[in-house]
CSV table of N, CA and C in Angstrom, one decimal:
chain,number,residue,atom,x,y,z
A,28,ASN,N,-6.5,-81.1,-189.8
A,28,ASN,CA,-6.4,-82.7,-190.4
A,28,ASN,C,-4.6,-83.1,-190.8
A,29,ALA,N,-4.1,-81.8,-190.4
A,29,ALA,CA,-2.4,-81.9,-191.4
A,29,ALA,C,-2.3,-82.3,-189.9
A,30,ALA,N,-0.5,-83.2,-190.4
A,30,ALA,CA,0.3,-83.9,-189.4
A,30,ALA,C,1.3,-82.7,-189.3
A,31,THR,N,1.4,-82.3,-187.5
A,31,THR,CA,2.9,-81.7,-187.6
A,31,THR,C,3.4,-81.9,-186.7
A,32,LEU,N,5.0,-82.4,-187.4
A,32,LEU,CA,6.2,-82.3,-186.4
A,32,LEU,C,6.9,-80.7,-186.0
A,33,PHE,N,7.0,-81.2,-184.9
A,33,PHE,CA,7.0,-79.5,-183.8
A,33,PHE,C,8.6,-79.9,-182.9
A,34,LEU,N,9.7,-79.4,-183.1
A,34,LEU,CA,10.7,-79.7,-182.5
A,34,LEU,C,11.0,-77.7,-181.8
A,35,GLY,N,11.6,-78.2,-180.1
A,35,GLY,CA,11.7,-77.1,-179.2
A,35,GLY,C,10.3,-76.6,-178.8
A,36,ASP,N,10.4,-75.4,-178.7
A,36,ASP,CA,9.2,-74.6,-177.8
A,36,ASP,C,9.1,-73.4,-178.4
A,37,ASN,N,7.6,-72.6,-177.9
A,37,ASN,CA,7.3,-71.5,-178.6
A,37,ASN,C,8.4,-70.3,-178.6
A,38,ASN,N,9.9,-70.6,-178.2
A,38,ASN,CA,10.8,-69.4,-178.5
A,38,ASN,C,11.4,-69.6,-179.1
A,39,ASN,N,12.0,-71.2,-179.6
A,39,ASN,CA,12.7,-71.7,-180.5
A,39,ASN,C,12.6,-73.2,-181.2
A,40,TYR,N,12.2,-73.2,-182.5
A,40,TYR,CA,11.5,-74.5,-182.9
A,40,TYR,C,12.0,-74.1,-184.2
A,41,ILE,N,12.0,-76.0,-184.8
A,41,ILE,CA,11.4,-76.1,-186.6
A,41,ILE,C,11.0,-77.2,-186.7
A,42,ARG,N,9.5,-76.8,-187.4
A,42,ARG,CA,8.5,-77.0,-187.6
A,42,ARG,C,7.7,-77.3,-188.6
A,43,SER,N,7.2,-78.7,-188.9
A,43,SER,CA,7.2,-79.3,-190.3
A,43,SER,C,5.4,-79.5,-190.5
A,44,THR,N,5.1,-78.9,-191.7
A,44,THR,CA,3.1,-79.2,-191.6
A,44,THR,C,3.3,-80.2,-193.1
A,45,PHE,N,2.7,-80.9,-192.6
A,45,PHE,CA,2.3,-81.9,-193.8
A,45,PHE,C,1.4,-80.5,-194.6
A,46,GLY,N,2.0,-80.4,-196.1
A,46,GLY,CA,1.2,-79.5,-197.0
A,46,GLY,C,2.1,-78.2,-196.2
A,47,GLY,N,3.0,-77.9,-195.7
A,47,GLY,CA,3.0,-76.3,-195.1
A,47,GLY,C,4.2,-76.0,-195.2
A,48,GLY,N,5.2,-77.3,-195.8
A,48,GLY,CA,6.4,-77.4,-195.5
A,48,GLY,C,7.0,-76.7,-194.1
A,49,VAL,N,8.3,-76.8,-193.9
A,49,VAL,CA,9.2,-76.6,-192.8
A,49,VAL,C,9.9,-75.1,-192.1
A,50,SER,N,9.4,-74.5,-190.9
A,50,SER,CA,9.6,-73.1,-190.7
A,50,SER,C,11.0,-73.3,-189.5
A,51,ILE,N,11.7,-72.0,-189.1
A,51,ILE,CA,11.9,-72.2,-188.6
A,51,ILE,C,11.7,-70.9,-187.6
A,52,GLY,N,11.6,-71.1,-186.3
A,52,GLY,CA,11.4,-70.1,-185.4
A,52,GLY,C,12.3,-69.9,-184.1
A,53,VAL,N,12.4,-68.7,-184.3
A,53,VAL,CA,13.3,-68.3,-183.0
A,53,VAL,C,12.7,-67.1,-182.4
A,54,PHE,N,12.9,-67.1,-181.0
A,54,PHE,CA,12.8,-65.5,-179.9
A,54,PHE,C,11.8,-64.7,-180.3
A,55,GLY,N,10.9,-64.0,-180.2
A,55,GLY,CA,10.1,-62.6,-180.6
A,55,GLY,C,10.5,-62.4,-182.6
A,56,GLY,N,11.1,-63.4,-183.0
A,56,GLY,CA,11.0,-63.0,-184.6
A,56,GLY,C,10.2,-63.9,-185.0
A,57,GLY,N,9.6,-64.9,-184.8
A,57,GLY,CA,8.4,-65.6,-185.5
A,57,GLY,C,9.1,-66.5,-186.3
A,58,ASP,N,8.5,-67.2,-187.6
A,58,ASP,CA,8.7,-67.9,-188.7
A,58,ASP,C,10.6,-67.0,-189.0
A,59,VAL,N,11.4,-67.1,-188.9
A,59,VAL,CA,12.3,-67.1,-189.8
A,59,VAL,C,13.0,-67.3,-191.0
A,60,LEU,N,12.6,-68.8,-191.0
A,60,LEU,CA,13.1,-69.1,-192.0
A,60,LEU,C,12.0,-70.3,-192.6
A,61,LYS,N,11.5,-70.2,-193.7
A,61,LYS,CA,10.3,-71.3,-194.4
A,61,LYS,C,11.1,-71.7,-195.9
A,62,VAL,N,10.5,-73.0,-195.8
A,62,VAL,CA,11.0,-74.3,-197.4
A,62,VAL,C,9.0,-74.3,-197.2
A,63,GLU,N,8.7,-73.5,-198.1
A,63,GLU,CA,7.1,-74.3,-198.7
A,63,GLU,C,7.1,-75.5,-199.6
A,64,GLN,N,6.1,-76.0,-199.5
A,64,GLN,CA,6.3,-77.5,-200.0
A,64,GLN,C,6.9,-77.0,-201.2
A,65,SER,N,6.5,-76.0,-202.1
A,65,SER,CA,6.6,-75.5,-203.8
A,65,SER,C,7.8,-75.4,-203.9
A,66,GLY,N,8.9,-75.3,-203.0
A,66,GLY,CA,10.0,-75.3,-203.0
A,66,GLY,C,10.9,-73.8,-203.1
A,67,SER,N,9.9,-72.9,-202.6
A,67,SER,CA,9.8,-71.8,-202.4
A,67,SER,C,10.9,-71.2,-200.7
A,68,VAL,N,11.5,-70.5,-200.8
A,68,VAL,CA,12.3,-70.5,-199.4
A,68,VAL,C,12.2,-68.9,-199.0
A,69,LYS,N,11.7,-68.6,-197.9
A,69,LYS,CA,11.1,-67.3,-197.5
A,69,LYS,C,12.3,-67.4,-196.4
A,70,ILE,N,13.4,-66.3,-195.8
A,70,ILE,CA,14.1,-65.4,-195.1
A,70,ILE,C,13.4,-64.2,-194.4
A,71,GLY,N,13.4,-64.2,-193.0
A,71,GLY,CA,13.0,-63.3,-192.6
A,71,GLY,C,11.6,-63.3,-192.0
A,72,ASN,N,10.9,-62.7,-191.5
A,72,ASN,CA,9.2,-62.7,-191.3
A,72,ASN,C,8.2,-61.9,-192.3
A,73,GLN,N,8.7,-61.0,-192.6
A,73,GLN,CA,7.3,-60.4,-194.0
A,73,GLN,C,7.0,-61.5,-194.8
A,74,THR,N,6.1,-61.6,-195.1
A,74,THR,CA,5.7,-62.2,-196.3
A,74,THR,C,5.2,-61.3,-197.6
A,75,PRO,N,5.9,-61.8,-198.7
A,75,PRO,CA,5.9,-60.9,-199.5
A,75,PRO,C,4.5,-60.7,-200.3
A,76,THR,N,4.6,-59.7,-200.7
A,76,THR,CA,2.9,-59.2,-201.3
A,76,THR,C,3.0,-59.4,-202.9
A,77,SER,N,2.0,-59.4,-203.4
A,77,SER,CA,1.9,-59.3,-205.1
A,77,SER,C,2.7,-58.1,-205.4
A,78,PRO,N,2.8,-57.9,-206.6
A,78,PRO,CA,3.6,-59.6,-208.0
A,78,PRO,C,4.7,-59.9,-207.8
A,79,HIS,N,5.3,-60.4,-206.6
A,79,HIS,CA,6.4,-60.4,-205.5
A,79,HIS,C,6.3,-61.4,-204.8
A,80,ASN,N,4.9,-62.5,-204.8
A,80,ASN,CA,4.6,-64.0,-203.7
A,80,ASN,C,4.8,-65.1,-204.9
A,81,ASP,N,5.8,-64.8,-206.0
A,81,ASP,CA,6.1,-66.2,-206.9
A,81,ASP,C,7.4,-66.3,-206.6
A,82,TYR,N,7.6,-65.7,-206.1
A,82,TYR,CA,9.4,-66.1,-205.8
A,82,TYR,C,10.3,-66.9,-205.4
A,83,LYS,N,10.9,-68.0,-205.8
A,83,LYS,CA,11.6,-69.1,-205.5
A,83,LYS,C,12.6,-68.4,-204.4
A,84,LEU,N,12.5,-67.7,-203.7
A,84,LEU,CA,13.6,-67.1,-202.9
A,84,LEU,C,13.2,-65.7,-202.4
A,85,SER,N,12.7,-65.3,-201.2
A,85,SER,CA,12.1,-63.9,-200.7
A,85,SER,C,12.8,-63.3,-199.9
A,86,VAL,N,13.6,-62.4,-199.6
A,86,VAL,CA,14.3,-61.9,-198.5
A,86,VAL,C,13.7,-60.5,-198.1
A,87,ASP,N,12.8,-60.9,-196.6
A,87,ASP,CA,12.9,-59.6,-195.4
A,87,ASP,C,14.0,-58.8,-195.0
A,88,GLY,N,14.7,-58.2,-195.5
A,88,GLY,CA,16.2,-57.3,-195.2
A,88,GLY,C,16.8,-57.5,-197.0
A,89,LYS,N,18.3,-57.4,-196.2
A,89,LYS,CA,19.5,-56.8,-196.7
A,89,LYS,C,20.0,-58.5,-197.0
A,90,VAL,N,20.3,-58.5,-199.0
A,90,VAL,CA,21.4,-59.2,-198.7
A,90,VAL,C,22.8,-59.0,-199.1
A,91,LEU,N,23.6,-60.1,-198.5
A,91,LEU,CA,25.2,-60.1,-199.0
A,91,LEU,C,25.5,-61.2,-199.7
A,92,ALA,N,26.3,-61.3,-200.0
A,92,ALA,CA,26.5,-62.3,-201.0
A,92,ALA,C,28.7,-62.0,-202.2
A,93,LYS,N,29.2,-62.8,-202.0
A,93,LYS,CA,30.5,-62.3,-202.6
A,93,LYS,C,30.1,-62.7,-203.9
A,94,SER,N,29.6,-63.2,-204.4
A,94,SER,CA,28.8,-63.3,-206.5
A,94,SER,C,27.6,-63.4,-206.0
A,95,PHE,N,27.2,-63.1,-207.5
A,95,PHE,CA,25.3,-62.7,-207.9
A,95,PHE,C,26.1,-63.2,-209.8
A,96,TYR,N,24.3,-64.7,-209.9
A,96,TYR,CA,25.3,-64.0,-211.4
A,96,TYR,C,23.3,-63.8,-211.4
A,97,VAL,N,23.3,-63.4,-212.6
A,97,VAL,CA,22.2,-63.1,-213.3
A,97,VAL,C,22.6,-63.7,-214.5
A,98,THR,N,21.2,-64.9,-215.0
A,98,THR,CA,21.5,-65.6,-216.7
A,98,THR,C,19.8,-65.6,-217.1
A,99,ASN,N,19.5,-65.6,-218.1
A,99,ASN,CA,18.8,-65.6,-218.7
A,99,ASN,C,18.1,-64.3,-219.4
A,100,ILE,N,19.0,-63.2,-219.3
A,100,ILE,CA,18.7,-61.9,-219.8
A,100,ILE,C,19.9,-62.2,-221.4
A,101,TYR,N,19.7,-61.4,-222.4
A,101,TYR,CA,20.2,-61.1,-223.3
A,101,TYR,C,21.4,-59.3,-223.6
A,102,TRP,N,22.3,-59.5,-223.8
A,102,TRP,CA,22.3,-58.4,-223.6
A,102,TRP,C,22.5,-56.9,-224.7
A,103,ALA,N,23.5,-56.2,-224.4
A,103,ALA,CA,23.2,-55.1,-225.1
A,103,ALA,C,24.0,-54.7,-226.5
A,104,ASP,N,24.6,-55.4,-226.8
A,104,ASP,CA,25.1,-55.5,-228.1
A,104,ASP,C,24.4,-54.8,-229.0
A,105,PHE,N,23.5,-55.1,-229.6
A,105,PHE,CA,22.4,-54.4,-230.7
A,105,PHE,C,22.4,-53.4,-230.7
A,106,VAL,N,22.9,-52.3,-229.8
A,106,VAL,CA,23.3,-50.9,-229.6
A,106,VAL,C,24.8,-50.8,-230.8
A,107,PHE,N,25.4,-51.2,-230.9
A,107,PHE,CA,26.9,-51.4,-232.0
A,107,PHE,C,26.2,-52.1,-233.8
A,108,LYS,N,24.7,-52.3,-233.7
A,108,LYS,CA,24.7,-52.6,-234.5
A,108,LYS,C,24.1,-51.4,-235.8
A,109,PRO,N,24.6,-51.8,-237.3
A,109,PRO,CA,24.0,-50.6,-238.1
A,109,PRO,C,22.8,-49.8,-237.9
A,110,ASN,N,22.2,-51.0,-238.0
A,110,ASN,CA,20.6,-50.5,-238.1
A,110,ASN,C,19.8,-49.9,-237.0
A,111,TYR,N,20.6,-49.8,-235.5
A,111,TYR,CA,20.2,-49.5,-234.0
A,111,TYR,C,19.9,-47.6,-234.6
A,112,TYR,N,19.1,-47.6,-234.0
A,112,TYR,CA,18.3,-46.2,-234.1
A,112,TYR,C,18.8,-45.4,-232.8
A,113,LEU,N,19.6,-44.6,-232.5
A,113,LEU,CA,19.9,-43.7,-231.9
A,113,LEU,C,19.7,-42.0,-231.9
A,114,MET,N,19.0,-41.9,-230.9
A,114,MET,CA,18.6,-40.6,-230.5
A,114,MET,C,18.9,-39.9,-230.5
A,115,SER,N,18.9,-38.4,-231.5
A,115,SER,CA,19.1,-37.4,-232.0
A,115,SER,C,19.6,-36.9,-230.5
A,116,ILE,N,20.4,-36.0,-229.7
A,116,ILE,CA,20.6,-35.6,-228.5
A,116,ILE,C,19.7,-34.5,-227.5
A,117,GLU,N,19.6,-34.0,-229.1
A,117,GLU,CA,18.6,-32.9,-229.0
A,117,GLU,C,16.8,-33.6,-228.4
A,118,ASP,N,17.0,-34.8,-229.5
A,118,ASP,CA,15.3,-35.3,-228.7
A,118,ASP,C,15.7,-36.4,-227.4
A,119,LEU,N,16.9,-36.4,-227.2
A,119,LEU,CA,16.9,-36.6,-225.8
A,119,LEU,C,16.3,-35.9,-224.8
A,120,GLU,N,17.2,-34.9,-225.0
A,120,GLU,CA,17.1,-33.9,-223.9
A,120,GLU,C,15.8,-33.4,-223.7
A,121,LYS,N,15.2,-33.6,-224.7
A,121,LYS,CA,13.7,-33.4,-225.0
A,121,LYS,C,12.7,-34.4,-224.1
A,122,TYR,N,13.4,-35.6,-224.5
A,122,TYR,CA,12.6,-36.5,-223.3
A,122,TYR,C,13.1,-36.9,-222.3
A,123,ILE,N,13.9,-36.3,-221.9
A,123,ILE,CA,14.1,-36.1,-220.4
A,123,ILE,C,13.6,-35.3,-219.2
A,124,ILE,N,13.6,-34.0,-220.4
A,124,ILE,CA,12.7,-32.7,-219.6
A,124,ILE,C,11.4,-33.3,-219.6
A,125,LEU,N,10.9,-33.5,-220.6
A,125,LEU,CA,9.2,-34.1,-220.6
A,125,LEU,C,8.8,-35.4,-219.2
A,126,ASN,N,10.1,-36.4,-219.3
A,126,ASN,CA,9.7,-37.5,-218.8
A,126,ASN,C,10.4,-37.8,-217.3
A,127,GLY,N,11.6,-36.8,-216.8
A,127,GLY,CA,12.2,-36.6,-215.9
A,127,GLY,C,13.4,-38.4,-216.1
A,128,HIS,N,13.1,-38.8,-216.9
A,128,HIS,CA,14.8,-39.9,-216.1
A,128,HIS,C,15.0,-40.9,-218.1
A,129,LEU,N,15.6,-40.9,-218.0
A,129,LEU,CA,16.1,-41.5,-219.5
A,129,LEU,C,15.2,-42.8,-220.0
A,130,PRO,N,15.4,-42.4,-221.4
A,130,PRO,CA,14.3,-43.5,-222.4
A,130,PRO,C,14.9,-44.5,-221.9
A,131,ASN,N,13.7,-45.5,-221.9
A,131,ASN,CA,13.6,-47.1,-221.8
A,131,ASN,C,14.3,-47.5,-220.5
A,132,ILE,N,14.8,-46.5,-219.6
A,132,ILE,CA,14.7,-46.6,-218.0
A,132,ILE,C,14.2,-46.6,-217.2
A,133,PRO,N,13.4,-47.6,-216.5
A,133,PRO,CA,12.0,-47.6,-215.5
A,133,PRO,C,12.1,-45.6,-214.7
A,134,SER,N,11.2,-44.9,-214.5
A,134,SER,CA,11.1,-44.3,-213.6
A,134,SER,C,11.6,-44.4,-212.2
A,135,GLU,N,11.7,-43.6,-211.4
A,135,GLU,CA,11.5,-43.9,-209.9
A,135,GLU,C,10.5,-44.5,-209.4
A,136,LYS,N,9.2,-43.8,-209.6
A,136,LYS,CA,7.8,-44.7,-209.2
A,136,LYS,C,7.8,-45.5,-209.9
A,137,ASP,N,8.1,-46.3,-210.7
A,137,ASP,CA,7.6,-47.5,-211.4
A,137,ASP,C,9.3,-48.6,-210.3
A,138,ILE,N,9.9,-47.9,-210.1
A,138,ILE,CA,11.1,-48.8,-209.3
A,138,ILE,C,10.3,-49.1,-207.8
A,139,ALA,N,10.0,-47.7,-207.3
A,139,ALA,CA,9.6,-47.7,-206.3
A,139,ALA,C,8.2,-48.6,-205.9
A,140,ASP,N,7.5,-48.5,-206.6
A,140,ASP,CA,6.2,-49.7,-207.0
A,140,ASP,C,6.2,-50.7,-207.0
A,141,ASN,N,7.1,-51.3,-208.3
A,141,ASN,CA,7.2,-52.6,-208.3
A,141,ASN,C,8.2,-53.3,-208.3
A,142,GLY,N,9.6,-52.8,-208.0
A,142,GLY,CA,10.9,-53.4,-207.6
A,142,GLY,C,11.5,-52.9,-208.8
A,143,ALA,N,13.2,-53.8,-209.3
A,143,ALA,CA,13.5,-53.5,-210.5
A,143,ALA,C,14.2,-55.2,-210.9
A,144,ASP,N,14.0,-55.8,-212.0
A,144,ASP,CA,14.7,-57.1,-212.6
A,144,ASP,C,15.9,-56.3,-212.3
A,145,VAL,N,17.2,-57.1,-211.3
A,145,VAL,CA,18.3,-56.7,-211.3
A,145,VAL,C,19.2,-57.0,-213.1
A,146,GLY,N,19.3,-58.0,-213.7
A,146,GLY,CA,19.2,-58.4,-214.6
A,146,GLY,C,18.9,-57.7,-215.7
A,147,GLU,N,17.7,-57.3,-215.9
A,147,GLU,CA,17.1,-56.6,-217.2
A,147,GLU,C,17.8,-54.8,-216.6
A,148,ILE,N,17.5,-54.3,-215.3
A,148,ILE,CA,18.7,-53.1,-215.2
A,148,ILE,C,20.0,-53.4,-215.5
A,149,LEU,N,21.0,-54.2,-215.3
A,149,LEU,CA,22.5,-54.1,-215.9
A,149,LEU,C,22.1,-53.7,-217.2
A,150,LYS,N,21.3,-55.0,-217.9
A,150,LYS,CA,21.0,-55.3,-219.5
A,150,LYS,C,21.1,-52.8,-220.1
A,151,LEU,N,20.1,-52.4,-219.5
A,151,LEU,CA,19.4,-51.9,-220.0
A,151,LEU,C,20.7,-50.4,-219.3
A,152,HIS,N,21.6,-50.6,-218.5
A,152,HIS,CA,22.8,-49.6,-218.4
A,152,HIS,C,23.6,-49.7,-219.7
A,153,MET,N,23.5,-51.0,-219.4
A,153,MET,CA,25.3,-51.6,-220.3
A,153,MET,C,24.2,-51.0,-222.4
A,154,GLN,N,23.6,-51.1,-221.9
A,154,GLN,CA,23.0,-50.3,-223.5
A,154,GLN,C,22.6,-48.6,-223.2
A,155,LYS,N,22.9,-48.0,-222.1
A,155,LYS,CA,22.9,-46.4,-222.0
A,155,LYS,C,24.5,-46.4,-222.0
A,156,ILE,N,25.2,-47.3,-221.7
A,156,ILE,CA,26.5,-46.4,-221.3
A,156,ILE,C,26.8,-47.1,-223.6
A,157,GLU,N,26.6,-48.0,-224.0
A,157,GLU,CA,27.1,-47.9,-225.5
A,157,GLU,C,26.4,-47.0,-226.2
A,158,GLU,N,25.4,-46.3,-225.8
A,158,GLU,CA,24.7,-45.5,-226.6
A,158,GLU,C,25.6,-43.8,-226.1
A,159,LEU,N,26.2,-44.2,-224.8
A,159,LEU,CA,27.1,-43.0,-224.5
A,159,LEU,C,28.0,-42.9,-225.1
A,160,THR,N,28.9,-44.3,-225.5
A,160,THR,CA,29.7,-44.3,-226.3
A,160,THR,C,29.6,-43.5,-228.0
A,161,LEU,N,28.7,-44.1,-228.5
A,161,LEU,CA,28.3,-43.7,-229.9
A,161,LEU,C,28.1,-42.0,-230.0
A,162,TYR,N,27.3,-41.3,-228.9
A,162,TYR,CA,27.2,-40.2,-228.0
A,162,TYR,C,28.7,-39.9,-228.5
A,163,ILE,N,29.6,-40.2,-227.3
A,163,ILE,CA,31.5,-39.6,-227.9
A,163,ILE,C,31.6,-39.7,-229.1
A,164,LEU,N,31.8,-41.4,-229.4
A,164,LEU,CA,32.2,-41.0,-230.9
A,164,LEU,C,32.2,-40.3,-232.2
A,165,GLN,N,30.8,-39.7,-231.9
A,165,GLN,CA,30.2,-38.5,-233.0
A,165,GLN,C,30.8,-37.3,-232.6
A,166,LEU,N,30.4,-36.9,-231.0
A,166,LEU,CA,31.8,-35.2,-230.5
A,166,LEU,C,32.5,-35.6,-231.3
A,167,GLN,N,33.3,-36.4,-231.3
A,167,GLN,CA,34.9,-36.5,-231.3
A,167,GLN,C,34.8,-35.6,-233.0
A,168,LYS,N,34.1,-36.6,-234.0
A,168,LYS,CA,34.2,-36.9,-235.6
A,168,LYS,C,33.8,-35.4,-235.4
A,169,GLU,N,33.0,-34.9,-234.6
A,169,GLU,CA,32.4,-32.8,-234.6
A,169,GLU,C,33.7,-32.1,-234.8
A,170,ILE,N,34.7,-32.1,-233.5
A,170,ILE,CA,35.3,-32.0,-232.9
A,170,ILE,C,36.6,-32.2,-233.5
A,171,ASP,N,36.9,-33.1,-234.6
A,171,ASP,CA,38.2,-32.5,-235.4
A,171,ASP,C,38.1,-32.2,-236.4
A,172,LEU,N,36.2,-32.0,-237.3
A,172,LEU,CA,36.3,-31.8,-238.4
A,172,LEU,C,35.7,-30.0,-238.3
A,173,LEU,N,36.0,-29.8,-236.7
A,173,LEU,CA,35.9,-28.3,-236.2
A,173,LEU,C,37.7,-27.7,-235.7
A,174,LYS,N,38.8,-28.2,-236.0
A,174,LYS,CA,40.1,-28.4,-235.7
A,174,LYS,C,40.2,-28.4,-236.7
A,175,LYS,N,39.9,-28.9,-238.5
A,175,LYS,CA,40.4,-28.8,-239.5
A,175,LYS,C,39.8,-27.3,-240.3
A,176,LYS,N,39.0,-26.5,-240.0
A,176,LYS,CA,38.3,-25.5,-240.3
A,176,LYS,C,39.6,-24.4,-240.4
């Protein structure tokens, strides 16, 4: 019951199906570019699976860009606020031994199973860098105190 516009042949084509979006296909590759009616764009011939099937852009392959901006995240400057709880180095070591990764950082299995939100990972990395800075400042104070003795 759907109207279809098809340009090309079975090897190379542009196909528009009413209610189904627009596809571009190439010999041996199937639909390599698809713009769905919802506005989602899929590049490559693999369809993303849950939980990754609701993205506006999905790419089956590597992505190369000169620039990439992530918005909609808050930054980690809360680490420098006076009420921020910085785990002791001893507790940090215990956590790492027990869990095999840093606190608040997804594990290798989590990333393998679910992927990673690049903006969130950037924020978490900055949080850890800022925590490392606080640890260094603490250690420098201890070194300075020991030098005075």
